[in-house]
Amino acid sequence: MKALLFICHGTRLRKGRIEAEEFVRLCMASVDVPIKEICFLELSEPSIAQGFDTCIQKGATSISVVPVFLLSANHIKIDIPKELRHLQTKYPETEVIYGRAFGVHEAIPHLLWEKITNSAISINGNSQVLLVGRGSTDGDVKRDLEKIASNVQSHFGIPSIQACFLTGSSPSFEEALWCVRDKYAQVIVVPYLLFSGLLINGMKLTINRYLQQSQQEVVLCDTLGYHPILKEVLLTRIKETLHTNDYAFS
């Protein structure tokens, strides 16, 4: 029997966990698979092992694992595969197929543009956009976020946009913010994060400290959240995972 196991990152904040679960359940309703479960990599429950065990208990013989992550960093490449290999050792007769993160998808720039235009009154030559990712020591994350920023700029003619990061990559969000001090009338901060959590709270604190020493207008956009475009991207990744053995563990 076929199962879908969705792996979200996890957060200590109950609001962020609920947002992630509600978004995934919204997507689940569009997929006809008999067993569908949600789990978390860290900081929230159920864990990956608990989610996997639940699928087995419900009769799963093949589990398609869909990581609900924006970019492919060490969690996607190392942490989750390591856990899945351990679980497949525990259940050797169960087929495990591992899907892809959202990645550099052609629909994402349209979502980001909507977030920008909903938050900023106008964008002109005196506006700087900072696209802020979680960050990672994995160089692919930096490359991919910069590619996404470039795609937004080329699609919508934004005069100036820069990718920056909360951890693990450079420039940091704080560095990027201070580098544009007094150079633009308006700074538009776009968090490349799925849902609420401690990271967005930290961004708000950084902006508040910055505004104590700057007269610029700083606009913080919403996280990506429950957006139809994001739903379509996740559904694309689900369909890929259900219909390919390219990522099957052996």
XYZ file of C-alpha atoms in Angstrom:
250
model
C 0.000 0.000 0.000
C 1.256 3.464 -0.907
C 1.959 6.163 1.703
C 3.005 9.797 1.569
C 5.157 11.074 4.425
C 5.629 14.845 4.574
C 8.636 16.104 6.519
C 8.486 19.696 7.778
C 11.369 21.429 9.519
C 9.754 22.003 12.906
C 9.768 24.934 15.319
C 9.468 25.569 19.039
C 6.600 27.958 18.323
C 3.183 26.298 18.358
C 1.868 28.816 15.808
C 4.540 27.864 13.281
C 3.897 24.144 13.734
C 0.158 24.610 13.237
C 0.737 26.726 10.112
C 2.938 24.013 8.616
C 0.438 21.263 9.402
C -2.515 23.219 7.996
C -0.664 23.984 4.770
C 0.338 20.358 4.230
C -3.168 19.111 5.023
C -4.516 21.543 2.436
C -2.240 19.932 -0.152
C -3.019 16.423 1.078
C -6.651 16.878 0.112
C -5.625 17.096 -3.558
C -3.715 13.803 -3.556
C -5.375 10.394 -3.772
C -3.049 8.212 -1.684
C -4.439 5.889 1.003
C -1.950 6.800 3.745
C -0.811 10.379 4.352
C 1.171 11.518 7.396
C 3.030 14.627 8.574
C 6.192 14.627 10.678
C 9.008 16.990 11.637
C 12.777 16.910 11.347
C 13.335 18.568 14.714
C 11.823 20.689 17.484
C 8.276 19.370 16.949
C 6.472 16.042 17.020
C 5.817 13.574 15.562
C 9.418 12.880 14.606
C 10.423 11.309 11.290
C 10.682 7.907 12.979
C 7.229 8.301 14.532
C 5.685 9.368 11.231
C 7.361 6.499 9.395
C 6.200 3.977 12.010
C 2.625 5.273 11.715
C 2.709 4.667 7.959
C 3.923 1.101 8.537
C 1.251 0.468 11.186
C -1.414 1.590 8.697
C -0.171 -0.957 6.168
C 2.295 0.976 4.002
C 4.570 -1.107 1.799
C 5.920 1.882 -0.165
C 6.552 5.298 1.404
C 7.107 8.388 -0.732
C 8.847 11.005 1.398
C 8.233 14.660 0.525
C 10.464 17.253 2.244
C 8.495 20.470 2.815
C 11.625 22.637 2.563
C 12.307 25.607 0.334
C 15.923 24.838 -0.583
C 18.225 21.804 -0.611
C 20.701 22.212 2.221
C 22.326 19.764 4.643
C 18.986 18.790 6.152
C 17.827 17.603 2.721
C 21.118 16.078 1.598
C 22.418 14.571 4.837
C 20.122 14.582 7.870
C 16.888 13.286 6.356
C 18.556 10.628 4.116
C 20.520 9.365 7.130
C 17.311 8.926 9.114
C 15.534 7.261 6.184
C 18.384 4.772 5.704
C 18.162 3.871 9.370
C 14.401 3.341 9.078
C 14.770 1.243 5.948
C 17.177 -0.991 7.837
C 14.446 -1.389 10.432
C 11.851 -2.105 7.720
C 13.889 -3.672 4.869
C 10.871 -4.803 2.840
C 9.442 -1.268 2.648
C 10.200 0.750 -0.486
C 11.286 4.303 0.344
C 11.275 7.017 -2.337
C 12.739 10.407 -1.468
C 11.484 13.557 -3.183
C 12.904 17.020 -3.736
C 12.681 20.321 -1.894
C 10.852 23.189 -3.616
C 14.118 24.498 -5.086
C 14.377 27.067 -7.892
C 10.862 26.809 -9.293
C 9.601 29.095 -12.073
C 6.453 30.023 -10.103
C 8.286 31.308 -7.009
C 9.149 34.789 -8.416
C 5.443 35.504 -8.913
C 4.741 34.675 -5.267
C 7.595 36.883 -4.061
C 6.490 39.754 -6.278
C 3.006 39.532 -4.779
C 4.458 39.639 -1.255
C 6.512 42.709 -2.195
C 3.686 44.636 -3.868
C 1.261 43.825 -1.043
C 3.651 45.301 1.523
C 5.233 48.263 -0.269
C 3.318 51.288 -1.553
C 5.676 51.764 -4.477
C 8.982 50.410 -5.733
C 11.399 52.664 -7.584
C 15.083 53.476 -7.908
C 15.146 54.457 -4.235
C 14.020 51.002 -3.117
C 16.283 48.115 -2.122
C 14.869 44.600 -1.784
C 16.561 42.127 0.563
C 15.568 38.507 0.001
C 16.413 36.803 3.283
C 16.921 33.041 3.446
C 17.562 30.758 6.392
C 21.107 30.082 5.169
C 23.442 27.100 5.281
C 27.091 26.144 4.982
C 26.025 24.288 1.813
C 26.998 26.470 -1.146
C 23.996 25.313 -3.176
C 21.700 27.266 -0.848
C 23.509 30.533 -1.554
C 23.543 29.826 -5.286
C 19.854 28.923 -5.402
C 18.633 31.924 -3.399
C 20.728 34.255 -5.536
C 19.194 32.628 -8.619
C 15.710 33.182 -7.243
C 16.537 36.829 -6.513
C 17.864 37.228 -10.062
C 14.679 35.656 -11.461
C 12.493 38.074 -9.500
C 14.540 41.018 -10.748
C 14.443 39.939 -14.400
C 10.738 39.074 -14.351
C 9.531 42.249 -12.678
C 12.222 44.847 -13.308
C 13.127 45.492 -9.668
C 15.952 48.073 -9.680
C 17.962 46.469 -6.875
C 17.608 43.148 -5.023
C 20.090 41.196 -2.921
C 19.998 37.740 -1.381
C 21.216 37.500 2.211
C 21.011 34.985 5.025
C 20.170 34.512 8.681
C 22.926 31.974 9.313
C 25.636 29.933 7.646
C 26.070 32.030 4.488
C 27.164 35.545 3.636
C 26.216 38.280 3.524
C 24.202 38.036 6.709
C 20.861 39.834 6.896
C 22.271 42.293 9.419
C 25.318 43.026 7.226
C 23.151 43.548 4.148
C 20.836 45.872 6.055
C 23.662 48.056 7.355
C 25.307 48.163 3.918
C 22.263 49.944 2.473
C 21.955 52.441 5.304
C 21.132 55.901 3.906
C 21.619 54.678 0.306
C 17.917 54.103 -0.354
C 14.742 55.741 0.870
C 13.052 52.388 1.315
C 14.264 48.876 2.207
C 11.881 46.003 1.523
C 12.735 42.873 3.502
C 11.329 39.652 2.052
C 11.724 36.640 4.368
C 12.232 33.503 2.291
C 10.661 31.401 5.022
C 7.598 29.204 4.887
C 5.888 30.031 8.179
C 6.105 31.813 11.526
C 8.914 30.875 13.888
C 11.817 32.127 15.932
C 13.684 33.231 12.802
C 11.067 35.791 11.781
C 10.954 37.069 15.359
C 14.724 37.535 15.247
C 14.413 39.471 11.975
C 11.934 41.842 13.614
C 14.364 42.498 16.465
C 17.188 43.191 13.984
C 15.012 45.669 12.083
C 13.954 47.426 15.296
C 17.597 47.873 16.334
C 18.439 49.149 12.872
C 15.614 51.713 12.889
C 16.976 53.217 16.081
C 19.905 54.506 14.011
C 18.389 54.979 10.554
C 15.671 57.183 9.091
C 14.947 54.822 6.210
C 11.595 53.205 5.722
C 11.971 49.454 6.304
C 9.093 47.238 5.196
C 8.970 43.616 6.377
C 6.896 41.375 4.105
C 4.943 38.353 5.279
C 6.369 34.840 5.214
C 5.315 32.757 2.212
C 2.511 30.989 4.077
C -0.645 29.448 2.598
C -0.338 30.678 -0.945
C -1.918 28.950 -3.977
C 1.400 29.190 -5.846
C 3.209 27.464 -2.994
C 0.524 24.790 -2.953
C 1.048 24.161 -6.678
C 4.817 23.884 -6.201
C 4.360 21.326 -3.428
C 1.825 19.380 -5.498
C 4.373 19.277 -8.331
C 6.972 17.791 -5.984
C 4.427 15.284 -4.650
C 3.558 14.089 -8.148
C 7.245 13.776 -9.035
C 7.879 11.657 -5.956
C 4.892 9.392 -6.536
C 5.812 8.706 -10.156
C 9.568 8.261 -10.110
C 12.117 5.866 -8.689
C 15.000 8.247 -9.274
C 15.334 8.911 -5.557
C 14.520 5.395 -4.317
C 16.646 4.019 -1.495
C 17.992 0.530 -2.018
